[in-house]
GROMACS .gro file of C-alpha atoms in nm:
model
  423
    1UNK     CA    1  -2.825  -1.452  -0.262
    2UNK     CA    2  -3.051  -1.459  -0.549
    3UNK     CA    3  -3.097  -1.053  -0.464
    4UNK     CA    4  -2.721  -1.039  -0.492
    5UNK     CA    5  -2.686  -1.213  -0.798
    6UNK     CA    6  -2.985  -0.989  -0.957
    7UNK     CA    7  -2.708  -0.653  -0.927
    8UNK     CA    8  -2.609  -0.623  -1.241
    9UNK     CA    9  -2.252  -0.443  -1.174
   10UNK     CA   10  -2.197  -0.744  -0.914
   11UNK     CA   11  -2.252  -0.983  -1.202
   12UNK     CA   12  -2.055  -0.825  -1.397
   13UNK     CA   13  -1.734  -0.825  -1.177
   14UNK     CA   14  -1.817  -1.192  -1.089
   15UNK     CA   15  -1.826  -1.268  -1.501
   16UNK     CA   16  -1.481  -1.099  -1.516
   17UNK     CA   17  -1.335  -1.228  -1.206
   18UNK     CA   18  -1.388  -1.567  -1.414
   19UNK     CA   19  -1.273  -1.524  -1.749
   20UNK     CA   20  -0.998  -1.344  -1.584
   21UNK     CA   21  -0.838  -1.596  -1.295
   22UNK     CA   22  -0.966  -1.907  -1.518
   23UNK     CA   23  -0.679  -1.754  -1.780
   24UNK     CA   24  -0.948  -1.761  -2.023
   25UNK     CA   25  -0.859  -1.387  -2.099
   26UNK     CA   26  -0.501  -1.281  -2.093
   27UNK     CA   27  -0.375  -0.928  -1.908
   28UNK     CA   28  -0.044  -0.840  -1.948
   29UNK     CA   29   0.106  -0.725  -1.667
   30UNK     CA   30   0.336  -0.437  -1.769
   31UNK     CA   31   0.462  -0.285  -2.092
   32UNK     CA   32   0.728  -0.556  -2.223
   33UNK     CA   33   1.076  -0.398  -2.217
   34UNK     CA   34   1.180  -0.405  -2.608
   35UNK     CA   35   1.472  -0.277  -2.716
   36UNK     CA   36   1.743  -0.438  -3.027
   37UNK     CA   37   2.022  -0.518  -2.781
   38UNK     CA   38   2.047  -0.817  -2.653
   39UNK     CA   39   1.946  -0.807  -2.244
   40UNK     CA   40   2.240  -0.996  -2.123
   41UNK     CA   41   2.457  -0.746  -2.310
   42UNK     CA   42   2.297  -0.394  -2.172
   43UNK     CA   43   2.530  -0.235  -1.904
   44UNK     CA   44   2.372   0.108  -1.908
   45UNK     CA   45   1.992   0.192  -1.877
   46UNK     CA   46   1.786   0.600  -1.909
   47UNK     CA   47   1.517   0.607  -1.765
   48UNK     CA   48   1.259   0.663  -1.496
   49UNK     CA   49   1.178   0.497  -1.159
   50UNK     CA   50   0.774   0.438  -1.173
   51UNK     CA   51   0.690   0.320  -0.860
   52UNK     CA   52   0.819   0.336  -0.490
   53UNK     CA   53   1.105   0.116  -0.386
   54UNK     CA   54   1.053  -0.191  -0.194
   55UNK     CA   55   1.238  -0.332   0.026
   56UNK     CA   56   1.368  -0.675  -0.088
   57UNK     CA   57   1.572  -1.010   0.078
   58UNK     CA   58   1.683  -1.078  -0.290
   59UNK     CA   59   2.110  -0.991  -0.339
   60UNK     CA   60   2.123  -0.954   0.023
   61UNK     CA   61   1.963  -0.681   0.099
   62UNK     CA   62   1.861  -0.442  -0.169
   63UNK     CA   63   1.528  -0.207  -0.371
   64UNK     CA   64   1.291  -0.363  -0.567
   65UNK     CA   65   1.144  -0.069  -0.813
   66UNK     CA   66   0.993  -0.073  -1.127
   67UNK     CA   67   1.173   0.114  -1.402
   68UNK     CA   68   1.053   0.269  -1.729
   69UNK     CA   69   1.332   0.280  -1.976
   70UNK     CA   70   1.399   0.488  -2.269
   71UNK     CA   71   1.759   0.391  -2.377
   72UNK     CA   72   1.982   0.113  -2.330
   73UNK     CA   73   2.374   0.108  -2.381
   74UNK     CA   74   2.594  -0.225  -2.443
   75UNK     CA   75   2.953  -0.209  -2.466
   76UNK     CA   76   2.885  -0.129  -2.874
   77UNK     CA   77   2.664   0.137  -2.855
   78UNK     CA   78   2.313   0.307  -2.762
   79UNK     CA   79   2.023   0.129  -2.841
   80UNK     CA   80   1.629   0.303  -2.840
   81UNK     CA   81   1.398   0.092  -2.550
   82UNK     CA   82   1.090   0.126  -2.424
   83UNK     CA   83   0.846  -0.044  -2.158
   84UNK     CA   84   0.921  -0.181  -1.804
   85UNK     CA   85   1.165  -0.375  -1.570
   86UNK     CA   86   1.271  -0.454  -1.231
   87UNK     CA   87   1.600  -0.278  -1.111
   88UNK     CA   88   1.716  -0.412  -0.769
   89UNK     CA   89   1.905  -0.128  -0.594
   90UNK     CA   90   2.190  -0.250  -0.306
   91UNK     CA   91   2.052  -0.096   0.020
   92UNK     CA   92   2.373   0.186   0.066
   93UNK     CA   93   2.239   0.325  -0.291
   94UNK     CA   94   1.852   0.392  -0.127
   95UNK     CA   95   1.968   0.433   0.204
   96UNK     CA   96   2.186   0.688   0.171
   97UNK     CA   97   1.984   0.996   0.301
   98UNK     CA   98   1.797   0.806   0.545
   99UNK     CA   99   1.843   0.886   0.925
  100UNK     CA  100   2.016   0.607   1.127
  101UNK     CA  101   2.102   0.399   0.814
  102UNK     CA  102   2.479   0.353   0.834
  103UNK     CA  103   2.548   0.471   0.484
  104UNK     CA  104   2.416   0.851   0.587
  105UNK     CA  105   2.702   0.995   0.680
  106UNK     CA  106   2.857   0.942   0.281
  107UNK     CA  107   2.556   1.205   0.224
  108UNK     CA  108   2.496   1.061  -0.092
  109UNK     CA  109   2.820   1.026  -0.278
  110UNK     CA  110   2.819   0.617  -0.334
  111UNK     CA  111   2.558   0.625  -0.516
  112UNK     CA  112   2.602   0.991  -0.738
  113UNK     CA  113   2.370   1.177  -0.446
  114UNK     CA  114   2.039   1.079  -0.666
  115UNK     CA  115   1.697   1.023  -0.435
  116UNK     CA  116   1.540   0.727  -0.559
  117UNK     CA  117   1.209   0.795  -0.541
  118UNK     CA  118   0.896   0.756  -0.800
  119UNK     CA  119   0.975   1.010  -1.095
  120UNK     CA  120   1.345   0.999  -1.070
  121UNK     CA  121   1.477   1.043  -1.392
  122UNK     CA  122   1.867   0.815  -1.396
  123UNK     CA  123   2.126   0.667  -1.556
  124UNK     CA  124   2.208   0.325  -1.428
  125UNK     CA  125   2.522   0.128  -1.445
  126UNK     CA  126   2.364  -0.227  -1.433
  127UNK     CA  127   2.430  -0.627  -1.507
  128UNK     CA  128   2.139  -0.883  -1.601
  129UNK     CA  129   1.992  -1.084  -1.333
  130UNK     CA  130   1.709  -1.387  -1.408
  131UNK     CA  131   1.464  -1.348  -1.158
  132UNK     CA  132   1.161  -1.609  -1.235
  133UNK     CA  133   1.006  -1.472  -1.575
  134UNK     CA  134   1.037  -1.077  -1.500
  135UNK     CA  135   1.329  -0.903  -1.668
  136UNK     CA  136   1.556  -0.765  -1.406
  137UNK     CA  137   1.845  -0.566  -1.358
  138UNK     CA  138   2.100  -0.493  -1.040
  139UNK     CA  139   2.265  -0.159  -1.050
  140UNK     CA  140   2.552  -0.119  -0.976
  141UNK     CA  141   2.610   0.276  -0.985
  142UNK     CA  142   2.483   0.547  -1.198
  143UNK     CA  143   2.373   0.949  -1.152
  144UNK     CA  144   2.049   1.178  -1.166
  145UNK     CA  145   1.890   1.312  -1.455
  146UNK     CA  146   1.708   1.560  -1.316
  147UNK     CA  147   1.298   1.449  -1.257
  148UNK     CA  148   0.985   1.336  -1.465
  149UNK     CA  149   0.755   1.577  -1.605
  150UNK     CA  150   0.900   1.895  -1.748
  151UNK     CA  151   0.861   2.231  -1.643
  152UNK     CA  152   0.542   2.197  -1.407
  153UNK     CA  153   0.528   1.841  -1.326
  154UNK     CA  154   0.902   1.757  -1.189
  155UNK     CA  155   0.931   1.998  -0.912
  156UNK     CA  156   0.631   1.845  -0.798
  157UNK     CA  157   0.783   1.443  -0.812
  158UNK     CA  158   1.109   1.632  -0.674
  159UNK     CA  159   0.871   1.805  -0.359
  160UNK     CA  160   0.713   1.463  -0.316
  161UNK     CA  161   1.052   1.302  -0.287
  162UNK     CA  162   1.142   1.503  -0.003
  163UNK     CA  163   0.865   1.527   0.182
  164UNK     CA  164   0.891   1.124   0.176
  165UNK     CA  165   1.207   1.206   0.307
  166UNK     CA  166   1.154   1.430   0.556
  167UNK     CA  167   0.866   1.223   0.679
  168UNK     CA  168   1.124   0.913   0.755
  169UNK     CA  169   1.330   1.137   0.943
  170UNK     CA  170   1.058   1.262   1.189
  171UNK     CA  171   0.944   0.880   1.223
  172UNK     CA  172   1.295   0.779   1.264
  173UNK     CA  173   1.297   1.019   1.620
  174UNK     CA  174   0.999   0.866   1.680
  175UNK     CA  175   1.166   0.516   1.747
  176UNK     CA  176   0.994   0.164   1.718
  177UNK     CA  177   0.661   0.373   1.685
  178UNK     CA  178   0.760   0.582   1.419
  179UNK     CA  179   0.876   0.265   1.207
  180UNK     CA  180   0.498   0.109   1.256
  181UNK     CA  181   0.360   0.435   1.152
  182UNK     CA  182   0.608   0.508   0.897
  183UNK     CA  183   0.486   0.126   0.697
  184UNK     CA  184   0.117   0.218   0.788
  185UNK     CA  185   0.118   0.585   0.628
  186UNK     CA  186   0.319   0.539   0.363
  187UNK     CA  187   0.427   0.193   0.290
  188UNK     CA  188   0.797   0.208   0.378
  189UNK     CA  189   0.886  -0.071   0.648
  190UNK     CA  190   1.259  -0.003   0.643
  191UNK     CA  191   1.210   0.071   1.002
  192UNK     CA  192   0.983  -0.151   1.093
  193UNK     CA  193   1.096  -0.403   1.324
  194UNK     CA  194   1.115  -0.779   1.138
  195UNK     CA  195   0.983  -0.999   1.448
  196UNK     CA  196   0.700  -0.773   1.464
  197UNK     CA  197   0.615  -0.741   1.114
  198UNK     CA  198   0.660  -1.122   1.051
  199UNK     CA  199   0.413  -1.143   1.343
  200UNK     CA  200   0.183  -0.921   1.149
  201UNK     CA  201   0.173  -1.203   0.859
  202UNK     CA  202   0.155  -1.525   1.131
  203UNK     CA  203  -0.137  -1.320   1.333
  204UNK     CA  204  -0.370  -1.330   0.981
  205UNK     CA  205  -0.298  -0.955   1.034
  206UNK     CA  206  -0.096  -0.858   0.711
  207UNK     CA  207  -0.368  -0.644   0.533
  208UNK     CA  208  -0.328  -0.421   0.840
  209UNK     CA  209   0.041  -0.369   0.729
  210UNK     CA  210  -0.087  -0.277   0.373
  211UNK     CA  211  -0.195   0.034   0.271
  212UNK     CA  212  -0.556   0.022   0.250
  213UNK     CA  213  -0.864   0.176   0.268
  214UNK     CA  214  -0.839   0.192   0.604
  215UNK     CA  215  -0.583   0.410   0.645
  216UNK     CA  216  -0.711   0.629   0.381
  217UNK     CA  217  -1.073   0.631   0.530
  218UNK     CA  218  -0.905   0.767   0.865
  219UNK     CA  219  -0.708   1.023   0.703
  220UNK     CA  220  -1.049   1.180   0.464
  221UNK     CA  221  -1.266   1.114   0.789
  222UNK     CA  222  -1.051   1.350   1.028
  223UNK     CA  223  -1.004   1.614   0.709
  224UNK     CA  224  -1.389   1.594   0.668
  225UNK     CA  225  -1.499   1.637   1.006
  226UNK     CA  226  -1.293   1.940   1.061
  227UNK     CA  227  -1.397   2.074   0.745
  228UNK     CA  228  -1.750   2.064   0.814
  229UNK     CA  229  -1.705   2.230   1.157
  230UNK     CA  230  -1.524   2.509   0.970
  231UNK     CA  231  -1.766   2.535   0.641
  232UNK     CA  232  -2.001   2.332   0.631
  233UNK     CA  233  -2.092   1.984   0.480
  234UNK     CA  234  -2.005   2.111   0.103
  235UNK     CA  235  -1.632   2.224   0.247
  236UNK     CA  236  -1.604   1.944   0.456
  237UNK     CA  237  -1.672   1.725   0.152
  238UNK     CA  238  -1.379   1.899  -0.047
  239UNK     CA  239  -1.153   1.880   0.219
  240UNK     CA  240  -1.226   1.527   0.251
  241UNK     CA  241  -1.178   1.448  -0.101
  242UNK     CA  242  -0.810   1.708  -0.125
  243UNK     CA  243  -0.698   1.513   0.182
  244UNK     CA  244  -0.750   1.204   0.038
  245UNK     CA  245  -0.585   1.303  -0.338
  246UNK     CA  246  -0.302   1.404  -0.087
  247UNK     CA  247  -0.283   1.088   0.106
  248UNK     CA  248  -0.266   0.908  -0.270
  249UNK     CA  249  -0.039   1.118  -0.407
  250UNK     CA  250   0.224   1.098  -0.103
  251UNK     CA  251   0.198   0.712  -0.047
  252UNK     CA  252   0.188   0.641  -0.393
  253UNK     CA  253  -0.099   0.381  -0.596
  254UNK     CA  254  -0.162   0.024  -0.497
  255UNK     CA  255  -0.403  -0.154  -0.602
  256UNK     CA  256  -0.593  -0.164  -0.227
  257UNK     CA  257  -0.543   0.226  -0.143
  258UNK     CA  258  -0.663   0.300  -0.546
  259UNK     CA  259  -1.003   0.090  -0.468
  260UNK     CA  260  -1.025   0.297  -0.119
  261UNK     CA  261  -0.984   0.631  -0.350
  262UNK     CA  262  -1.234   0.549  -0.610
  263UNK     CA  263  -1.497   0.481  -0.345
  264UNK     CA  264  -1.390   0.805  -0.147
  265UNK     CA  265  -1.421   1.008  -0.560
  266UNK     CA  266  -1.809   0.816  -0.608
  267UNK     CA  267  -1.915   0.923  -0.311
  268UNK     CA  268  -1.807   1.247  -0.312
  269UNK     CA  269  -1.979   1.308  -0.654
  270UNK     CA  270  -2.294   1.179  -0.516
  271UNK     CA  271  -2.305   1.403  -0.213
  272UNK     CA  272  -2.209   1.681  -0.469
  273UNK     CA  273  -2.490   1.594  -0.708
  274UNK     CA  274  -2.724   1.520  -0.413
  275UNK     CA  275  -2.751   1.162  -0.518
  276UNK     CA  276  -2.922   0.859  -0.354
  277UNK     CA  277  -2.603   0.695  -0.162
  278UNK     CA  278  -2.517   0.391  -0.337
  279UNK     CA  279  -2.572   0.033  -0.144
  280UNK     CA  280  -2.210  -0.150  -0.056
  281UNK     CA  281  -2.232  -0.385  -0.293
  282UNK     CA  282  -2.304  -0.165  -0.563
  283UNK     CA  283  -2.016   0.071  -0.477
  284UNK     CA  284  -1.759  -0.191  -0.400
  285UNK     CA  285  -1.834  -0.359  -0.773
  286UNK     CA  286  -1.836   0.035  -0.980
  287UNK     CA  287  -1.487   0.060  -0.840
  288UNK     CA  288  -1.386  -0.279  -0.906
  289UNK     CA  289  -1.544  -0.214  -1.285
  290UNK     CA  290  -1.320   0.092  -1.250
  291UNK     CA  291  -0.981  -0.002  -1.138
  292UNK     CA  292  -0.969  -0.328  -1.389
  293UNK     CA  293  -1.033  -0.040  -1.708
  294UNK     CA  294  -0.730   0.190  -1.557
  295UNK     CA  295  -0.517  -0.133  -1.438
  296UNK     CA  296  -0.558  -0.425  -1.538
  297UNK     CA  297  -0.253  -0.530  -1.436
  298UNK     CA  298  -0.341  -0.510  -1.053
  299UNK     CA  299  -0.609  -0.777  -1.064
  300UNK     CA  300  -0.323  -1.052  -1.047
  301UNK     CA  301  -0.167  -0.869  -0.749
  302UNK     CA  302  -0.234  -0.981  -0.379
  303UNK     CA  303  -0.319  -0.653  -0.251
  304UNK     CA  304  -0.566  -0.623  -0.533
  305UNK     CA  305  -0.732  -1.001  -0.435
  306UNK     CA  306  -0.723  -0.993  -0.043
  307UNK     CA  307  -0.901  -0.631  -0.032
  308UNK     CA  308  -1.202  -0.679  -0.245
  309UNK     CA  309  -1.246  -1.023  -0.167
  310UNK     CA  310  -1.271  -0.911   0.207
  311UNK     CA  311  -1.476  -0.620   0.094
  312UNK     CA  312  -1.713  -0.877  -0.027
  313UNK     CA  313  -1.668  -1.123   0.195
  314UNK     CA  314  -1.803  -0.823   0.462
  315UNK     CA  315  -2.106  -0.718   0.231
  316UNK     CA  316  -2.203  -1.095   0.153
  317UNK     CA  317  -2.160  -1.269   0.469
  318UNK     CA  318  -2.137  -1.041   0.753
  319UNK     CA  319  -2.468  -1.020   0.847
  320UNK     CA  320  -2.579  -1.358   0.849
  321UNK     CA  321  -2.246  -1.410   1.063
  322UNK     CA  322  -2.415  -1.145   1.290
  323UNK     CA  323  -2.687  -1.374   1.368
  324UNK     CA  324  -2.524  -1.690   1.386
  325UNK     CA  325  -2.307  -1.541   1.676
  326UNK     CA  326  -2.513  -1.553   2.044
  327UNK     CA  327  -2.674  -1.263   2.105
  328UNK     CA  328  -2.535  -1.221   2.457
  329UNK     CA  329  -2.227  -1.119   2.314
  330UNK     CA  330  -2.204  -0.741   2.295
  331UNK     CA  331  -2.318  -0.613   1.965
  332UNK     CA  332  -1.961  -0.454   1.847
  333UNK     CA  333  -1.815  -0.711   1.938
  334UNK     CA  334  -2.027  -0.936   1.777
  335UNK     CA  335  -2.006  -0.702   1.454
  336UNK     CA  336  -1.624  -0.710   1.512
  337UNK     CA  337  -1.596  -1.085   1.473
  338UNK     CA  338  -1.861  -1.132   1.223
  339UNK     CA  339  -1.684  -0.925   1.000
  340UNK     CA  340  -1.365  -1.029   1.048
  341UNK     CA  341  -1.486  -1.446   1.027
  342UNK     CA  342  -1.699  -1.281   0.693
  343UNK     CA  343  -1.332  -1.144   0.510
  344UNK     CA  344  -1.120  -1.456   0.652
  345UNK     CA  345  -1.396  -1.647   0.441
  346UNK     CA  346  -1.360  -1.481   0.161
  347UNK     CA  347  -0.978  -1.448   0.142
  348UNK     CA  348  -0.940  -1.805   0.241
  349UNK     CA  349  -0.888  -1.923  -0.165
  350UNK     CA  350  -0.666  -1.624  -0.187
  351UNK     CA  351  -0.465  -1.676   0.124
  352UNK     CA  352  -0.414  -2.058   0.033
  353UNK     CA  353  -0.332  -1.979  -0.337
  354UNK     CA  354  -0.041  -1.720  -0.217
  355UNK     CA  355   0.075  -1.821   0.103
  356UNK     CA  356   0.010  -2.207   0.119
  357UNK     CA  357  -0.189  -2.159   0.416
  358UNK     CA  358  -0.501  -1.991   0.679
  359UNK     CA  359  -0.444  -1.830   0.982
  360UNK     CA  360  -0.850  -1.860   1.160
  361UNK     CA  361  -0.645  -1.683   1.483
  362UNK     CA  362  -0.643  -1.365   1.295
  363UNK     CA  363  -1.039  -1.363   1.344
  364UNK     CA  364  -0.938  -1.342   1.709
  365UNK     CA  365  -0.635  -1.112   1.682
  366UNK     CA  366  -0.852  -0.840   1.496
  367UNK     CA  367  -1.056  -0.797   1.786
  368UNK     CA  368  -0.758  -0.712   2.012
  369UNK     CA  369  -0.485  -0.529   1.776
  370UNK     CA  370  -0.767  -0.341   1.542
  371UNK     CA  371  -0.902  -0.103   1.769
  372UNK     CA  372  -0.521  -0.021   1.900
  373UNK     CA  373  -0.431   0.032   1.565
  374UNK     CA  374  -0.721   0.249   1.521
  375UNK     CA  375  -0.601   0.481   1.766
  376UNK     CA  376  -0.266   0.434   1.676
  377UNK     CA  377  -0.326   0.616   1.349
  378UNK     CA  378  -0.575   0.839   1.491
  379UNK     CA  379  -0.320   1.019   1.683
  380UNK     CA  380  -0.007   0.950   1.448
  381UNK     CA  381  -0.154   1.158   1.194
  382UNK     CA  382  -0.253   1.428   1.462
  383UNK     CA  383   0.080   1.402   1.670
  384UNK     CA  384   0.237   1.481   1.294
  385UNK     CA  385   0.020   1.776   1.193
  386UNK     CA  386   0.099   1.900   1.554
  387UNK     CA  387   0.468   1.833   1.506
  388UNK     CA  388   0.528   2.005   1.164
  389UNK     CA  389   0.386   2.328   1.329
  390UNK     CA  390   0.516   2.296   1.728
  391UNK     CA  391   0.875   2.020   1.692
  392UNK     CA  392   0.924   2.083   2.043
  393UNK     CA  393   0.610   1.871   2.151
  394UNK     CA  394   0.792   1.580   1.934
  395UNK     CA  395   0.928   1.418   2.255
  396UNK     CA  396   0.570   1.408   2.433
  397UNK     CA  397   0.441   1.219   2.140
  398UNK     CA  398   0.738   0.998   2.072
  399UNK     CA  399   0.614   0.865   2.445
  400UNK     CA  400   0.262   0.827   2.378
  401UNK     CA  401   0.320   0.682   1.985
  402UNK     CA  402   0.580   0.395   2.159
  403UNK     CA  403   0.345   0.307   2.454
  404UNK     CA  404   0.047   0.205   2.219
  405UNK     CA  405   0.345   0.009   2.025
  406UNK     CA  406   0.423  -0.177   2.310
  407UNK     CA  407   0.093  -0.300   2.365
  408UNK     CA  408   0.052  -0.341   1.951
  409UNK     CA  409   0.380  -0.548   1.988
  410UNK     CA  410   0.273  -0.767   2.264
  411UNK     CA  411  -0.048  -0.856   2.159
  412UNK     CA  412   0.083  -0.950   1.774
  413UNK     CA  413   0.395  -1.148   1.917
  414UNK     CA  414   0.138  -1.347   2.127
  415UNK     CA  415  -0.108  -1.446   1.821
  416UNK     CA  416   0.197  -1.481   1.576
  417UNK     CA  417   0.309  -1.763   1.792
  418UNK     CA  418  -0.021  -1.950   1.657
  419UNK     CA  419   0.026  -2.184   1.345
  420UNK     CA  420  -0.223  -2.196   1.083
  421UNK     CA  421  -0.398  -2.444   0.888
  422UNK     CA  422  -0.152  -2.575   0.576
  423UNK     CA  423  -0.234  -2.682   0.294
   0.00000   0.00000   0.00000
């Protein structure tokens, strides 16, 4: 420990992590929407959607997105705005080109034919909600604007749109499978089946859910190992890092897959630059240092807590753990549940602080759903690189995708049934 505490870039993120969760220093979470009108009195909003939409419980069933504005209209008049707000979308308006959503066949038309996607440029027809602290708006019609970005940048945001799109629809012929690896690859869960994905947060298992580093580690690791067979360890390292950019830039930034990318970036510019490899600590800290300077505002969100603090909850305590376990237990198994006891440590403050409770069976649950998971995305992103260039060897892999679901399923249903510690 004293070692640990001798790292200078570890002290420093433990210095921050204080001054910064003891309120001591103040972060504001988004630009402020300002504008002269008064809020209750805004009908209309211009604008652009910065960030993907979420699915919500809130009105029903609706979008959470976050919204950068740049004029507001009242009943009077057109008022300049700037900064940030929630807009809460009603389900027909997002669903609309989605396969196997009811509101398809209407192709668009209830909602103007607009995709609502990150870099959507719109003009909202909207009424005030209150919604906690956070200034919020539900829309209740409006029409496209075209995209973000000008000449070079929005046919880009428009190309990412529909691949997003076009990715739902081959998940949605994929079944109950394709909804798990739909929320795993790119963060949508509209498909995803609610028993199981409450089960997912019962089990301990909700970082799994997330996108993570994980999931982005998988997708670099498979780009860089064919890369090096084909060019060699500089290529390979390229690839790696493109695939990775790509992986970023379809799923879109949170605060758990941006950490995952800035390791993946310093360790691809040490390989480049022949560098000593930096120790786990070390590296998990620099990117920590790194993502508060770019956004600050993510160090209040969950995502942003449970993954470093189970990063470090890995680094610090995992291999004491190792030795506390007996040794006649097999060693990756042993490493399995070390690790996973290590991060349920470490997230335990954050896990009370959010969800009023633990959930120690998830220590158990990783050990059986992880590795399925594991191969579950090994050959999701292969069956969909095979797919794009042969469809007719869809149906082959629908079967495969859905029998590692079942087994997913079954196993998370069983530990979801376990309660966890209140507090």
């Amino acid at each position: 420990m004293v070692k640990v505490l001798k790292n200078p870039l570890f002290l420093s993120c433990l210095i921050l992590s204080l001054l910064f969760y003891s309120g001591f220093v103040k972060v504001k979470k988004r630009a402020s929407f300002c504008t002269p009108a008064k809020k209750n009195e805004i009908v209309r909003l211009e604008g652009f959607v910065s960030g993907n939409p979420v699915k919500s419980a809130f009105y029903g069933s609706s979008y959470k997105t976050e919204f950068s504005v740049s004029k507001a209209f009242t009943k009077n008049g057109a008022f300049s705005a700037c900064g940030k707000l929630n807009l809460f979308f009603p389900s027909e308006f997002v669903e609309a080109f989605y396969p196997g959503k009811i509101y398809s066949s209407v192709s668009g038309k209830s909602c103007g034919g607009f995709l609502v996607e990150s870099g959507a440029v719109l003009s909202v027809e909207v009424v005030h909600i209150q919604k906690s602290e956070e200034i919020s708006y539900l829309v209740k019609g409006g029409k496209s604007l075209g995209w973000k970005g000008g000449f070079l940048g929005a046919p880009f945001r428009k190309f990412r749109a529909l691949c997003r799109l076009q990715f739902k629809r081959l998940m949605y012929s994929w079944g109950e499978a394709g909804g798990l690896l739909l929320a795993l690859l790119s963060g949508s869960r509209e498909y995803t089946e609610k028993s199981v994905s409450d089960a997912f947060r019962d089990s301990g298992l909700s970082h799994i859910l997330a996108l993570s580093g994980m999931h982005l580690g998988l997708f670099g690791s498979l780009a860089h190992f064919f890369g090096k067979k084909a060019g060699g360890r500089n290529f390979g390292d390229a690839l790696q890092l493109g695939a990775v950019l790509f992986f970023v830039w379809f799923a879109g930034i949170s605060p758990s897959l941006f950490r995952a990318f800035l390791a993946a970036l310093i360790l691809y510019l040490n390989s480049l630059f022949r560098m000593n490899r930096p120790d786990s600590l070390s590296l998990l800290s620099s990117c920590f240092l790194i993502h508060v300077m770019i956004f600050p505002a993510h160090i209040f969100e969950p995502a942003f807590m449970l993954s470093y603090s189970s990063l470090a909850g890995i680094i610090l305590f995992g291999m004491f753990l190792r030795k506390v376990y007996p040794f006649f237990i097999p060693y990756r198994t042993r490493l399995s549940i070390s690790d996973s006891t290590a991060a349920q440590i470490a997230t335990s403050p954050v896990s009370i602080k959010i969800f009023g409770k633990i959930m120690p069976v998830g220590i158990a649950a990783s050990l059986f759903v992880s590795p399925l998971v594991f191969l579950f995305l090994y050959l999701g992103l292969f069956g969909v690189m095979v797919c794009l260039v042969l469809p007719f060897l869809s149906g082959a892999f629908c079967d495969i995708m859905n029998l590692l679901y079942f087994l997913i399923k079954k196993f998370v249903l069983f530990f979801g049934n376990f309660r966890g510690i209140e507090f």
